[in-house]
Amino acid sequence: MSKDPKYRVALIGGGRAGPSRAHAFDVHPLCSVVAVADTDPENLELTSRRFGAAAYSTWDEMFANERLDIVLPILPVRPNADAVVAAAEAGVKAIFCEKPLTASLVDADRMVAACASAGIPLGAGVMVSSHPDYRRAYGLASGGTLGRVHRINLFGSNNQGGCHGLNLTRKFAARAAVEQVIGRVSEDPHSDHEHPYDGASTGFGNVGGWVRFANGVEAFLGVEETSLSCIEVIGTRGMILNRNNTGLGLQLRLAPEEQERPGLADMERVEAGFEKELNTDRGYDEHGWIDPGDVMRAIVDDFIRVLEEGGELEITTGDDLRHALEIAIALRESHRRGQVPVTLPLEDRSLTMYPQQTRWHYKKTIMGREAYMAQLAQQKREG
């Protein structure tokens, strides 16, 4: 770790996921974790000691006492919006938070607005959508390799506010504005909850339907449970597909250039240098930390590129997850209104879609201290 880093990094939330995310920044030669904030004294003591960082019981206290460049709110979703906005108002240079972004559109709007108004890049979520393979695939789709992209087929539950499948769909549609959706959920369309909790007796279940983007791309989203978690991006000259929306294994298929009006049967697999699968055998590094993984390393590198060179983040951003959440809510709204077309942007920004209980609430309370601390211990080998 650098004793005089160019970028001073702070972690908000020293729990199960936070230390691993912070370590990925800490090992970058331009970064060092200098502060940790957590309302749980046990997590705070352990994580701040592991990093040799200053410990604070609130983020307000931390912002008042530290000069910070990069802040990582790695929290249950419930306080996520307040933490991101507080970091933006503290004048930091970059923010990375976890997924889902938040539950309500009004909170998503204020998170994105707080960062955009201050010129602060906001990245969100350790997801395969940020992997270099996917970022290259978005470029192939938008750059004409597939011809004109006209259809996207998506199979998956689209839970967690659509941060996996709906986010991927929008990116492959060149982040075009959504004009209209017709949606359906698999369970209760009038529930705000992914699964029943906090007094909710039902959940909305899986989310799907039809989405039309302003550039003419149409997306068809399966609702029923299947063994597939698949995306197909279909153009007039080729297609990109993956059989696992949360993993690697992208394929590029193209039709012969001389083929007129090619069909899917004419498209043959072309080597595009995509990796077959994520490296899940992460192991521990020389300092005893568990390896943060390829996706998290790509996220760190992209942040540093933007801070050093300027430009926009290529990884999944807070704005990406805001749009994914809005699409998911709009699909549910369509079902609520009798599966009628719903136009975006949604006017009612108070609409809310709660993720599963273990995302919204503090996992130590749900899992129990023993199981939680056992997972936290796995982040770093002591001694």
Coordinates of C-alpha atoms in Angstrom, one line a residue, residues 24-25 28-29 31 132 135 294-309 313 315:
A24 CA -9.3 -4.2 -5.1
F25 CA -8.7 -0.4 -4.9
H28 CA -3.9 -0.4 -7.2
P29 CA -0.6 1.5 -7.2
C31 CA -4.8 4.1 -4.3
P132 CA -14.3 -6.2 -20.8
R135 CA -18.0 -3.9 -23.1
D294 CA -11.6 -10.1 -12.8
V295 CA -14.7 -8.0 -12.8
M296 CA -13.8 -6.0 -9.8
R297 CA -10.3 -5.4 -11.1
A298 CA -11.8 -4.2 -14.4
I299 CA -14.0 -1.8 -12.4
V300 CA -11.0 -0.3 -10.5
D301 CA -9.1 0.1 -13.8
D302 CA -12.0 1.9 -15.4
F303 CA -12.4 4.3 -12.5
I304 CA -8.6 5.1 -12.5
R305 CA -8.7 5.6 -16.3
V306 CA -11.5 8.2 -16.0
L307 CA -9.8 10.0 -13.1
E308 CA -6.5 10.1 -14.9
E309 CA -7.6 10.7 -18.5
L313 CA -17.1 5.1 -17.3
I315 CA -18.5 -0.1 -16.6

